[in-house]
């Protein structure tokens, strides 16, 4: 198996002079600063010769003190080796531009668009540099720059100008006041690009076609996002996705909080996966601080996170079945009952059912309560029996199979190209699981199987989830047997969290896939940059190509089988 | 007594006007009874669905059984604002719910609602006992799609339009096998009159004599009623509420009630055509209403079965629905027709 040092030496010999600084820390993570003009070549070399075929994301950091922007490209491999390459490109703040990787990695698109609209870094060669999260009137403000002065007050209803378009739509616009223009909060120049509606209308070719809005308020959306489909009759020709309706700016908020204050905010990324989000953030900060949680704390983390995975998969499957019109909520109501018992187990440890804020730097908040083992084993026994029953039910239901089989098929290569992770990727015959492929906590000591399916259709994705519930039950049982006694907090945790300057990236396997946190520190008590790389963001990006050519009714079968969570996309 | 004699005098003097007045009174009574019965069906559905889904269903308004819940809902619908969208085709939009409700009454007029035994003679409870009532009811049922299409077309809404298209496509695909099934029954009963079809089932139910026809008719009926798994016209996960997306207040109430009226009438039709209607052993003591008891027991079983199907199956896609109608049900219904003719001839 390739190590990070092998990759580094290969890089240095292949591109002498292009790699400026490089280090391997911790093992399996290769950090390198690459000359801006060579980044595409370096990435192409890594992709083609060292099987870095998974683009994990990109982070833009504003180093205002040095007058630089840094863009870190994060590359990994779908199981060929465990090295994560984090390639940093620096560009000047007054004229920021970086070469785009969209030609190499299809899914670099959204990550680069986000950095462009938030930081104003121009990506040369990007095919569609349109805003993704920001509304059109805010583009050009570059809100994530450190010298950002704040938006003009676009929320004042009295200033709104109502206009009815010839098509009958009502449009509102709020012009900035002169005081705001004088204060410099309104950008003088705005980028030019076709708006979302203009792009949609450009795609209409024949008079029989129409745009159908599914969202931002619609029964299929788990949170507000806009899925517009261009339909000809019942067939979809093209799908358009617009996100950002509930963008909360969590990453910016965390830059303005101390490290500890960031933990409860990570809960709000996705209410279904609060514990894994805690884990990803705390793990990244632990790497910055150079501490490690004691063994018992790590086991408690695994137990709670696996229980969290079980409840998330149960609810995800239940929601999905409701979406395909399954029997007017019946499966939803039954699965919710099963989920209650699991939530009760989690609550007894963390004290909360949804937003836990349970994981701490160097440990966990609470120890397991008395009687936890028996209660959990009972709940797991019930969950396992019920899950087997559901699986059998799905297998035997021919109408369910008719709706699900061969729908939204992601072939192995397509799934890898689109950059999805978690159950959708594993349903496409790719055994890629952070618990095994980028091991964290004590997962390497535990015995578990990475569930895969060959078909890659909607049904396979649901079955992967159901099988993972059973696998997680098995993992929790192992942990409950093996858990040692001991402290639940590391002793060398500093009173005041002030990590040394540097960066850390930590990935965990969320219920939905690869959840990564990138934290950059400058030695103060607040992070310079926090980046949450969520799995659902990647699914959403992959959704429009998947929807082309299917029936309207299949939208729910495909989108639902992805198990999405909008609040994590609109961080 | 004087009133009665005055009425009989009037009837003797002006028989035509009297017939019109009697017809209007009968229609009003019928409409009220059907709508109240449909409310009972809605209540039954919500209660049974609650039980099947491990929850309670209505249990606040009107005691622990929530009996008055539907009354409360109806008051809410009556008092809500009636909204007509800006771009709607106003006259069609306004008339669509009325046409839809009128369709139900057309069906109701020809359907026997059981029978009573007076002086040893069985008297069917039917308003218009026509010779071709089975065919008439079948035809009137298919008019349902007209009301839905008017609603969907006039709303000027994409979801409504898609729902309306789906409704018509589905109606065309399923009306044919359904009609063939009715004809197969008529062949065996030697009549198109619903009362005589029931009388013909005294020895054997047609569900037993032609099981294939029974299954096909039941599937087509669920499709016609637009109930799960065939509710593509108002699949909320895809097209919001389909053809009635834009409706609110009492207009929505009419469309909603029309569906339950149809569910009730369709179930009655199934009982009449295939489950022997009100035939059953005479119950002593209360012998005069024993046909009614049998009739309502069968009706209740059919209704609960429809609700049970609704809470347990996944919705079909619209292309799968039309595939099933044209490629499976239509050939099978013709097979059933041949069977009905052969068996009918043999036993005749």
PDB file of N, CA, C and O in Angstrom, chain B residues 167-231:
ATOM      1  N   UNK B 167     -55.086  11.961 -15.261  1.00  0.00           N
ATOM      2  CA  UNK B 167     -56.422  11.439 -14.997  1.00  0.00           C
ATOM      3  C   UNK B 167     -57.081  10.935 -16.259  1.00  0.00           C
ATOM      4  O   UNK B 167     -57.668   9.848 -16.291  1.00  0.00           O
ATOM      5  N   UNK B 168     -56.962  11.694 -17.340  1.00  0.00           N
ATOM      6  CA  UNK B 168     -57.623  11.292 -18.579  1.00  0.00           C
ATOM      7  C   UNK B 168     -56.952  10.055 -19.176  1.00  0.00           C
ATOM      8  O   UNK B 168     -57.625   9.105 -19.601  1.00  0.00           O
ATOM      9  N   UNK B 169     -55.604  10.055 -19.157  1.00  0.00           N
ATOM     10  CA  UNK B 169     -54.889   8.894 -19.703  1.00  0.00           C
ATOM     11  C   UNK B 169     -55.294   7.625 -18.965  1.00  0.00           C
ATOM     12  O   UNK B 169     -55.532   6.572 -19.556  1.00  0.00           O
ATOM     13  N   UNK B 170     -55.417   7.751 -17.673  1.00  0.00           N
ATOM     14  CA  UNK B 170     -55.750   6.609 -16.843  1.00  0.00           C
ATOM     15  C   UNK B 170     -57.189   6.176 -17.086  1.00  0.00           C
ATOM     16  O   UNK B 170     -57.491   4.983 -17.178  1.00  0.00           O
ATOM     17  N   UNK B 171     -58.080   7.171 -17.218  1.00  0.00           N
ATOM     18  CA  UNK B 171     -59.497   6.830 -17.407  1.00  0.00           C
ATOM     19  C   UNK B 171     -59.676   6.056 -18.707  1.00  0.00           C
ATOM     20  O   UNK B 171     -60.366   5.038 -18.743  1.00  0.00           O
ATOM     21  N   UNK B 172     -59.000   6.522 -19.785  1.00  0.00           N
ATOM     22  CA  UNK B 172     -59.155   5.843 -21.071  1.00  0.00           C
ATOM     23  C   UNK B 172     -58.633   4.416 -20.968  1.00  0.00           C
ATOM     24  O   UNK B 172     -59.234   3.465 -21.482  1.00  0.00           O
ATOM     25  N   UNK B 173     -57.515   4.252 -20.269  1.00  0.00           N
ATOM     26  CA  UNK B 173     -56.913   2.925 -20.201  1.00  0.00           C
ATOM     27  C   UNK B 173     -57.765   1.957 -19.388  1.00  0.00           C
ATOM     28  O   UNK B 173     -57.729   0.758 -19.625  1.00  0.00           O
ATOM     29  N   UNK B 174     -58.510   2.459 -18.424  1.00  0.00           N
ATOM     30  CA  UNK B 174     -59.194   1.535 -17.514  1.00  0.00           C
ATOM     31  C   UNK B 174     -60.687   1.422 -17.752  1.00  0.00           C
ATOM     32  O   UNK B 174     -61.327   0.487 -17.283  1.00  0.00           O
ATOM     33  N   UNK B 175     -61.270   2.366 -18.485  1.00  0.00           N
ATOM     34  CA  UNK B 175     -62.705   2.297 -18.730  1.00  0.00           C
ATOM     35  C   UNK B 175     -63.028   1.084 -19.596  1.00  0.00           C
ATOM     36  O   UNK B 175     -64.064   0.464 -19.432  1.00  0.00           O
ATOM     37  N   UNK B 176     -62.117   0.751 -20.508  1.00  0.00           N
ATOM     38  CA  UNK B 176     -62.413  -0.340 -21.449  1.00  0.00           C
ATOM     39  C   UNK B 176     -62.487  -1.697 -20.737  1.00  0.00           C
ATOM     40  O   UNK B 176     -63.516  -2.377 -20.808  1.00  0.00           O
ATOM     41  N   UNK B 177     -61.438  -2.114 -20.016  1.00  0.00           N
ATOM     42  CA  UNK B 177     -61.561  -3.393 -19.313  1.00  0.00           C
ATOM     43  C   UNK B 177     -62.709  -3.403 -18.306  1.00  0.00           C
ATOM     44  O   UNK B 177     -63.392  -4.423 -18.147  1.00  0.00           O
ATOM     45  N   UNK B 178     -62.970  -2.250 -17.696  1.00  0.00           N
ATOM     46  CA  UNK B 178     -64.062  -2.187 -16.723  1.00  0.00           C
ATOM     47  C   UNK B 178     -65.398  -2.446 -17.416  1.00  0.00           C
ATOM     48  O   UNK B 178     -66.234  -3.217 -16.934  1.00  0.00           O
ATOM     49  N   UNK B 179     -65.576  -1.796 -18.587  1.00  0.00           N
ATOM     50  CA  UNK B 179     -66.803  -2.004 -19.336  1.00  0.00           C
ATOM     51  C   UNK B 179     -66.968  -3.453 -19.766  1.00  0.00           C
ATOM     52  O   UNK B 179     -68.061  -4.026 -19.675  1.00  0.00           O
ATOM     53  N   UNK B 180     -65.877  -4.061 -20.203  1.00  0.00           N
ATOM     54  CA  UNK B 180     -65.947  -5.464 -20.628  1.00  0.00           C
ATOM     55  C   UNK B 180     -66.371  -6.336 -19.450  1.00  0.00           C
ATOM     56  O   UNK B 180     -67.152  -7.287 -19.602  1.00  0.00           O
ATOM     57  N   UNK B 181     -65.872  -6.015 -18.239  1.00  0.00           N
ATOM     58  CA  UNK B 181     -66.251  -6.792 -17.057  1.00  0.00           C
ATOM     59  C   UNK B 181     -67.741  -6.656 -16.770  1.00  0.00           C
ATOM     60  O   UNK B 181     -68.410  -7.638 -16.429  1.00  0.00           O
ATOM     61  N   UNK B 182     -68.267  -5.423 -16.916  1.00  0.00           N
ATOM     62  CA  UNK B 182     -69.703  -5.229 -16.674  1.00  0.00           C
ATOM     63  C   UNK B 182     -70.508  -6.044 -17.680  1.00  0.00           C
ATOM     64  O   UNK B 182     -71.499  -6.698 -17.330  1.00  0.00           O
ATOM     65  N   UNK B 183     -70.053  -6.041 -18.930  1.00  0.00           N
ATOM     66  CA  UNK B 183     -70.761  -6.807 -19.964  1.00  0.00           C
ATOM     67  C   UNK B 183     -70.721  -8.303 -19.633  1.00  0.00           C
ATOM     68  O   UNK B 183     -71.716  -9.022 -19.787  1.00  0.00           O
ATOM     69  N   UNK B 184     -69.560  -8.771 -19.147  1.00  0.00           N
ATOM     70  CA  UNK B 184     -69.459 -10.193 -18.786  1.00  0.00           C
ATOM     71  C   UNK B 184     -70.477 -10.544 -17.717  1.00  0.00           C
ATOM     72  O   UNK B 184     -71.115 -11.607 -17.767  1.00  0.00           O
ATOM     73  N   UNK B 185     -70.638  -9.644 -16.748  1.00  0.00           N
ATOM     74  CA  UNK B 185     -71.639  -9.887 -15.701  1.00  0.00           C
ATOM     75  C   UNK B 185     -73.038  -9.914 -16.317  1.00  0.00           C
ATOM     76  O   UNK B 185     -73.853 -10.789 -16.003  1.00  0.00           O
ATOM     77  N   UNK B 186     -73.286  -8.957 -17.216  1.00  0.00           N
ATOM     78  CA  UNK B 186     -74.610  -8.887 -17.824  1.00  0.00           C
ATOM     79  C   UNK B 186     -74.921 -10.149 -18.629  1.00  0.00           C
ATOM     80  O   UNK B 186     -76.055 -10.629 -18.647  1.00  0.00           O
ATOM     81  N   UNK B 187     -73.888 -10.694 -19.269  1.00  0.00           N
ATOM     82  CA  UNK B 187     -74.087 -11.919 -20.042  1.00  0.00           C
ATOM     83  C   UNK B 187     -74.541 -13.047 -19.128  1.00  0.00           C
ATOM     84  O   UNK B 187     -75.467 -13.803 -19.431  1.00  0.00           O
ATOM     85  N   UNK B 188     -73.924 -13.147 -17.966  1.00  0.00           N
ATOM     86  CA  UNK B 188     -74.306 -14.220 -17.046  1.00  0.00           C
ATOM     87  C   UNK B 188     -75.683 -13.972 -16.440  1.00  0.00           C
ATOM     88  O   UNK B 188     -76.440 -14.908 -16.202  1.00  0.00           O
ATOM     89  N   UNK B 189     -75.985 -12.686 -16.160  1.00  0.00           N
ATOM     90  CA  UNK B 189     -77.251 -12.383 -15.497  1.00  0.00           C
ATOM     91  C   UNK B 189     -78.391 -12.243 -16.487  1.00  0.00           C
ATOM     92  O   UNK B 189     -79.549 -12.112 -16.092  1.00  0.00           O
ATOM     93  N   UNK B 190     -78.103 -12.232 -17.760  1.00  0.00           N
ATOM     94  CA  UNK B 190     -79.086 -12.019 -18.819  1.00  0.00           C
ATOM     95  C   UNK B 190     -79.808 -10.710 -18.652  1.00  0.00           C
ATOM     96  O   UNK B 190     -80.974 -10.574 -19.015  1.00  0.00           O
ATOM     97  N   UNK B 191     -79.148  -9.722 -18.038  1.00  0.00           N
ATOM     98  CA  UNK B 191     -79.809  -8.431 -17.884  1.00  0.00           C
ATOM     99  C   UNK B 191     -78.768  -7.366 -17.596  1.00  0.00           C
ATOM    100  O   UNK B 191     -77.701  -7.661 -17.076  1.00  0.00           O
ATOM    101  N   UNK B 192     -79.124  -6.116 -17.941  1.00  0.00           N
ATOM    102  CA  UNK B 192     -78.256  -4.999 -17.587  1.00  0.00           C
ATOM    103  C   UNK B 192     -78.834  -4.220 -16.423  1.00  0.00           C
ATOM    104  O   UNK B 192     -78.315  -3.187 -16.034  1.00  0.00           O
ATOM    105  N   UNK B 193     -79.945  -4.711 -15.873  1.00  0.00           N
ATOM    106  CA  UNK B 193     -80.562  -4.045 -14.745  1.00  0.00           C
ATOM    107  C   UNK B 193     -79.885  -4.505 -13.466  1.00  0.00           C
ATOM    108  O   UNK B 193     -79.734  -5.702 -13.214  1.00  0.00           O
ATOM    109  N   UNK B 194     -79.464  -3.547 -12.637  1.00  0.00           N
ATOM    110  CA  UNK B 194     -78.675  -3.898 -11.454  1.00  0.00           C
ATOM    111  C   UNK B 194     -79.484  -4.767 -10.491  1.00  0.00           C
ATOM    112  O   UNK B 194     -78.941  -5.688  -9.863  1.00  0.00           O
ATOM    113  N   UNK B 195     -80.793  -4.495 -10.386  1.00  0.00           N
ATOM    114  CA  UNK B 195     -81.611  -5.294  -9.466  1.00  0.00           C
ATOM    115  C   UNK B 195     -81.667  -6.734  -9.945  1.00  0.00           C
ATOM    116  O   UNK B 195     -81.528  -7.683  -9.161  1.00  0.00           O
ATOM    117  N   UNK B 196     -81.821  -6.906 -11.242  1.00  0.00           N
ATOM    118  CA  UNK B 196     -81.895  -8.276 -11.751  1.00  0.00           C
ATOM    119  C   UNK B 196     -80.542  -8.960 -11.696  1.00  0.00           C
ATOM    120  O   UNK B 196     -80.457 -10.174 -11.523  1.00  0.00           O
ATOM    121  N   UNK B 197     -79.462  -8.170 -11.851  1.00  0.00           N
ATOM    122  CA  UNK B 197     -78.128  -8.767 -11.705  1.00  0.00           C
ATOM    123  C   UNK B 197     -77.966  -9.308 -10.287  1.00  0.00           C
ATOM    124  O   UNK B 197     -77.462 -10.407 -10.076  1.00  0.00           O
ATOM    125  N   UNK B 198     -78.470  -8.554  -9.298  1.00  0.00           N
ATOM    126  CA  UNK B 198     -78.401  -9.034  -7.916  1.00  0.00           C
ATOM    127  C   UNK B 198     -79.253 -10.284  -7.763  1.00  0.00           C
ATOM    128  O   UNK B 198     -78.832 -11.283  -7.166  1.00  0.00           O
ATOM    129  N   UNK B 199     -80.462 -10.266  -8.318  1.00  0.00           N
ATOM    130  CA  UNK B 199     -81.332 -11.425  -8.183  1.00  0.00           C
ATOM    131  C   UNK B 199     -80.726 -12.664  -8.834  1.00  0.00           C
ATOM    132  O   UNK B 199     -80.936 -13.787  -8.369  1.00  0.00           O
ATOM    133  N   UNK B 200     -79.961 -12.440  -9.907  1.00  0.00           N
ATOM    134  CA  UNK B 200     -79.339 -13.569 -10.596  1.00  0.00           C
ATOM    135  C   UNK B 200     -78.259 -14.217  -9.758  1.00  0.00           C
ATOM    136  O   UNK B 200     -77.782 -15.306 -10.081  1.00  0.00           O
ATOM    137  N   UNK B 201     -77.812 -13.513  -8.684  1.00  0.00           N
ATOM    138  CA  UNK B 201     -76.729 -14.071  -7.879  1.00  0.00           C
ATOM    139  C   UNK B 201     -77.244 -14.811  -6.656  1.00  0.00           C
ATOM    140  O   UNK B 201     -76.492 -15.046  -5.708  1.00  0.00           O
ATOM    141  N   UNK B 202     -78.533 -15.171  -6.659  1.00  0.00           N
ATOM    142  CA  UNK B 202     -79.080 -15.836  -5.477  1.00  0.00           C
ATOM    143  C   UNK B 202     -78.418 -17.182  -5.217  1.00  0.00           C
ATOM    144  O   UNK B 202     -78.174 -17.567  -4.081  1.00  0.00           O
ATOM    145  N   UNK B 203     -78.089 -17.892  -6.285  1.00  0.00           N
ATOM    146  CA  UNK B 203     -77.459 -19.198  -6.083  1.00  0.00           C
ATOM    147  C   UNK B 203     -75.947 -19.076  -5.969  1.00  0.00           C
ATOM    148  O   UNK B 203     -75.325 -19.710  -5.121  1.00  0.00           O
ATOM    149  N   UNK B 204     -75.327 -18.262  -6.802  1.00  0.00           N
ATOM    150  CA  UNK B 204     -73.860 -18.139  -6.779  1.00  0.00           C
ATOM    151  C   UNK B 204     -73.457 -16.704  -7.098  1.00  0.00           C
ATOM    152  O   UNK B 204     -74.031 -16.071  -7.966  1.00  0.00           O
ATOM    153  N   UNK B 205     -72.495 -16.179  -6.287  1.00  0.00           N
ATOM    154  CA  UNK B 205     -72.005 -14.826  -6.553  1.00  0.00           C
ATOM    155  C   UNK B 205     -71.178 -14.828  -7.833  1.00  0.00           C
ATOM    156  O   UNK B 205     -70.480 -15.788  -8.129  1.00  0.00           O
ATOM    157  N   UNK B 206     -71.239 -13.719  -8.537  1.00  0.00           N
ATOM    158  CA  UNK B 206     -70.416 -13.638  -9.750  1.00  0.00           C
ATOM    159  C   UNK B 206     -68.922 -13.564  -9.431  1.00  0.00           C
ATOM    160  O   UNK B 206     -68.087 -13.865 -10.277  1.00  0.00           O
ATOM    161  N   UNK B 207     -68.583 -13.134  -8.198  1.00  0.00           N
ATOM    162  CA  UNK B 207     -67.168 -13.155  -7.815  1.00  0.00           C
ATOM    163  C   UNK B 207     -66.635 -14.577  -7.839  1.00  0.00           C
ATOM    164  O   UNK B 207     -65.461 -14.821  -8.100  1.00  0.00           O
ATOM    165  N   UNK B 208     -67.529 -15.554  -7.574  1.00  0.00           N
ATOM    166  CA  UNK B 208     -67.113 -16.959  -7.617  1.00  0.00           C
ATOM    167  C   UNK B 208     -67.210 -17.483  -9.043  1.00  0.00           C
ATOM    168  O   UNK B 208     -66.341 -18.215  -9.508  1.00  0.00           O
ATOM    169  N   UNK B 209     -68.269 -17.062  -9.736  1.00  0.00           N
ATOM    170  CA  UNK B 209     -68.476 -17.575 -11.090  1.00  0.00           C
ATOM    171  C   UNK B 209     -67.417 -17.054 -12.051  1.00  0.00           C
ATOM    172  O   UNK B 209     -67.031 -17.755 -12.983  1.00  0.00           O
ATOM    173  N   UNK B 210     -66.993 -15.812 -11.868  1.00  0.00           N
ATOM    174  CA  UNK B 210     -65.924 -15.292 -12.742  1.00  0.00           C
ATOM    175  C   UNK B 210     -64.902 -14.525 -11.894  1.00  0.00           C
ATOM    176  O   UNK B 210     -64.894 -13.293 -11.894  1.00  0.00           O
ATOM    177  N   UNK B 211     -64.049 -15.271 -11.178  1.00  0.00           N
ATOM    178  CA  UNK B 211     -63.082 -14.616 -10.277  1.00  0.00           C
ATOM    179  C   UNK B 211     -62.174 -13.638 -11.001  1.00  0.00           C
ATOM    180  O   UNK B 211     -61.852 -12.578 -10.460  1.00  0.00           O
ATOM    181  N   UNK B 212     -61.784 -13.977 -12.233  1.00  0.00           N
ATOM    182  CA  UNK B 212     -60.894 -13.080 -12.983  1.00  0.00           C
ATOM    183  C   UNK B 212     -61.557 -11.725 -13.198  1.00  0.00           C
ATOM    184  O   UNK B 212     -60.966 -10.666 -12.982  1.00  0.00           O
ATOM    185  N   UNK B 213     -62.825 -11.783 -13.583  1.00  0.00           N
ATOM    186  CA  UNK B 213     -63.569 -10.551 -13.802  1.00  0.00           C
ATOM    187  C   UNK B 213     -63.653  -9.725 -12.534  1.00  0.00           C
ATOM    188  O   UNK B 213     -63.529  -8.490 -12.563  1.00  0.00           O
ATOM    189  N   UNK B 214     -63.849 -10.408 -11.417  1.00  0.00           N
ATOM    190  CA  UNK B 214     -63.944  -9.709 -10.136  1.00  0.00           C
ATOM    191  C   UNK B 214     -62.658  -8.941  -9.844  1.00  0.00           C
ATOM    192  O   UNK B 214     -62.685  -7.760  -9.490  1.00  0.00           O
ATOM    193  N   UNK B 215     -61.521  -9.630 -10.024  1.00  0.00           N
ATOM    194  CA  UNK B 215     -60.236  -8.978  -9.731  1.00  0.00           C
ATOM    195  C   UNK B 215     -60.016  -7.798 -10.656  1.00  0.00           C
ATOM    196  O   UNK B 215     -59.650  -6.694 -10.223  1.00  0.00           O
ATOM    197  N   UNK B 216     -60.274  -8.006 -11.963  1.00  0.00           N
ATOM    198  CA  UNK B 216     -60.053  -6.923 -12.927  1.00  0.00           C
ATOM    199  C   UNK B 216     -60.953  -5.744 -12.605  1.00  0.00           C
ATOM    200  O   UNK B 216     -60.530  -4.588 -12.590  1.00  0.00           O
ATOM    201  N   UNK B 217     -62.222  -6.049 -12.312  1.00  0.00           N
ATOM    202  CA  UNK B 217     -63.149  -4.962 -12.025  1.00  0.00           C
ATOM    203  C   UNK B 217     -62.713  -4.208 -10.769  1.00  0.00           C
ATOM    204  O   UNK B 217     -62.769  -2.978 -10.727  1.00  0.00           O
ATOM    205  N   UNK B 218     -62.241  -4.948  -9.760  1.00  0.00           N
ATOM    206  CA  UNK B 218     -61.830  -4.280  -8.520  1.00  0.00           C
ATOM    207  C   UNK B 218     -60.648  -3.354  -8.786  1.00  0.00           C
ATOM    208  O   UNK B 218     -60.619  -2.215  -8.312  1.00  0.00           O
ATOM    209  N   UNK B 219     -59.674  -3.823  -9.579  1.00  0.00           N
ATOM    210  CA  UNK B 219     -58.511  -2.981  -9.873  1.00  0.00           C
ATOM    211  C   UNK B 219     -58.951  -1.736 -10.643  1.00  0.00           C
ATOM    212  O   UNK B 219     -58.562  -0.617 -10.328  1.00  0.00           O
ATOM    213  N   UNK B 220     -59.805  -1.960 -11.668  1.00  0.00           N
ATOM    214  CA  UNK B 220     -60.258  -0.815 -12.460  1.00  0.00           C
ATOM    215  C   UNK B 220     -61.033   0.160 -11.597  1.00  0.00           C
ATOM    216  O   UNK B 220     -60.966   1.376 -11.801  1.00  0.00           O
ATOM    217  N   UNK B 221     -61.780  -0.386 -10.658  1.00  0.00           N
ATOM    218  CA  UNK B 221     -62.579   0.475  -9.798  1.00  0.00           C
ATOM    219  C   UNK B 221     -61.674   1.363  -8.945  1.00  0.00           C
ATOM    220  O   UNK B 221     -61.892   2.573  -8.834  1.00  0.00           O
ATOM    221  N   UNK B 222     -60.636   0.752  -8.352  1.00  0.00           N
ATOM    222  CA  UNK B 222     -59.703   1.549  -7.535  1.00  0.00           C
ATOM    223  C   UNK B 222     -59.073   2.626  -8.396  1.00  0.00           C
ATOM    224  O   UNK B 222     -58.904   3.766  -7.985  1.00  0.00           O
ATOM    225  N   UNK B 223     -58.744   2.273  -9.637  1.00  0.00           N
ATOM    226  CA  UNK B 223     -58.154   3.253 -10.541  1.00  0.00           C
ATOM    227  C   UNK B 223     -59.125   4.382 -10.813  1.00  0.00           C
ATOM    228  O   UNK B 223     -58.772   5.551 -10.792  1.00  0.00           O
ATOM    229  N   UNK B 224     -60.373   4.005 -11.088  1.00  0.00           N
ATOM    230  CA  UNK B 224     -61.379   5.018 -11.373  1.00  0.00           C
ATOM    231  C   UNK B 224     -61.588   5.932 -10.180  1.00  0.00           C
ATOM    232  O   UNK B 224     -61.833   7.127 -10.334  1.00  0.00           O
ATOM    233  N   UNK B 225     -61.511   5.371  -8.994  1.00  0.00           N
ATOM    234  CA  UNK B 225     -61.701   6.181  -7.798  1.00  0.00           C
ATOM    235  C   UNK B 225     -60.455   7.013  -7.502  1.00  0.00           C
ATOM    236  O   UNK B 225     -60.497   7.901  -6.667  1.00  0.00           O
ATOM    237  N   UNK B 226     -59.341   6.711  -8.173  1.00  0.00           N
ATOM    238  CA  UNK B 226     -58.116   7.463  -7.943  1.00  0.00           C
ATOM    239  C   UNK B 226     -57.564   7.245  -6.560  1.00  0.00           C
ATOM    240  O   UNK B 226     -57.062   8.158  -5.918  1.00  0.00           O
ATOM    241  N   UNK B 227     -57.656   6.030  -6.081  1.00  0.00           N
ATOM    242  CA  UNK B 227     -57.126   5.766  -4.740  1.00  0.00           C
ATOM    243  C   UNK B 227     -55.810   5.029  -4.845  1.00  0.00           C
ATOM    244  O   UNK B 227     -55.514   4.383  -5.835  1.00  0.00           O
ATOM    245  N   UNK B 228     -54.989   5.170  -3.800  1.00  0.00           N
ATOM    246  CA  UNK B 228     -53.737   4.434  -3.727  1.00  0.00           C
ATOM    247  C   UNK B 228     -53.974   2.981  -4.103  1.00  0.00           C
ATOM    248  O   UNK B 228     -54.941   2.415  -3.634  1.00  0.00           O
ATOM    249  N   UNK B 229     -53.146   2.317  -4.896  1.00  0.00           N
ATOM    250  CA  UNK B 229     -51.903   2.797  -5.487  1.00  0.00           C
ATOM    251  C   UNK B 229     -52.077   3.490  -6.840  1.00  0.00           C
ATOM    252  O   UNK B 229     -51.145   3.547  -7.611  1.00  0.00           O
ATOM    253  N   UNK B 230     -53.267   3.954  -7.133  1.00  0.00           N
ATOM    254  CA  UNK B 230     -53.507   4.576  -8.438  1.00  0.00           C
ATOM    255  C   UNK B 230     -53.869   6.048  -8.290  1.00  0.00           C
ATOM    256  O   UNK B 230     -54.704   6.553  -9.012  1.00  0.00           O
ATOM    257  N   UNK B 231     -53.263   6.743  -7.343  1.00  0.00           N
ATOM    258  CA  UNK B 231     -53.659   8.140  -7.160  1.00  0.00           C
ATOM    259  C   UNK B 231     -52.662   9.099  -7.820  1.00  0.00           C
ATOM    260  O   UNK B 231     -52.309  10.122  -7.257  1.00  0.00           O
TER     261      UNK B 231
END
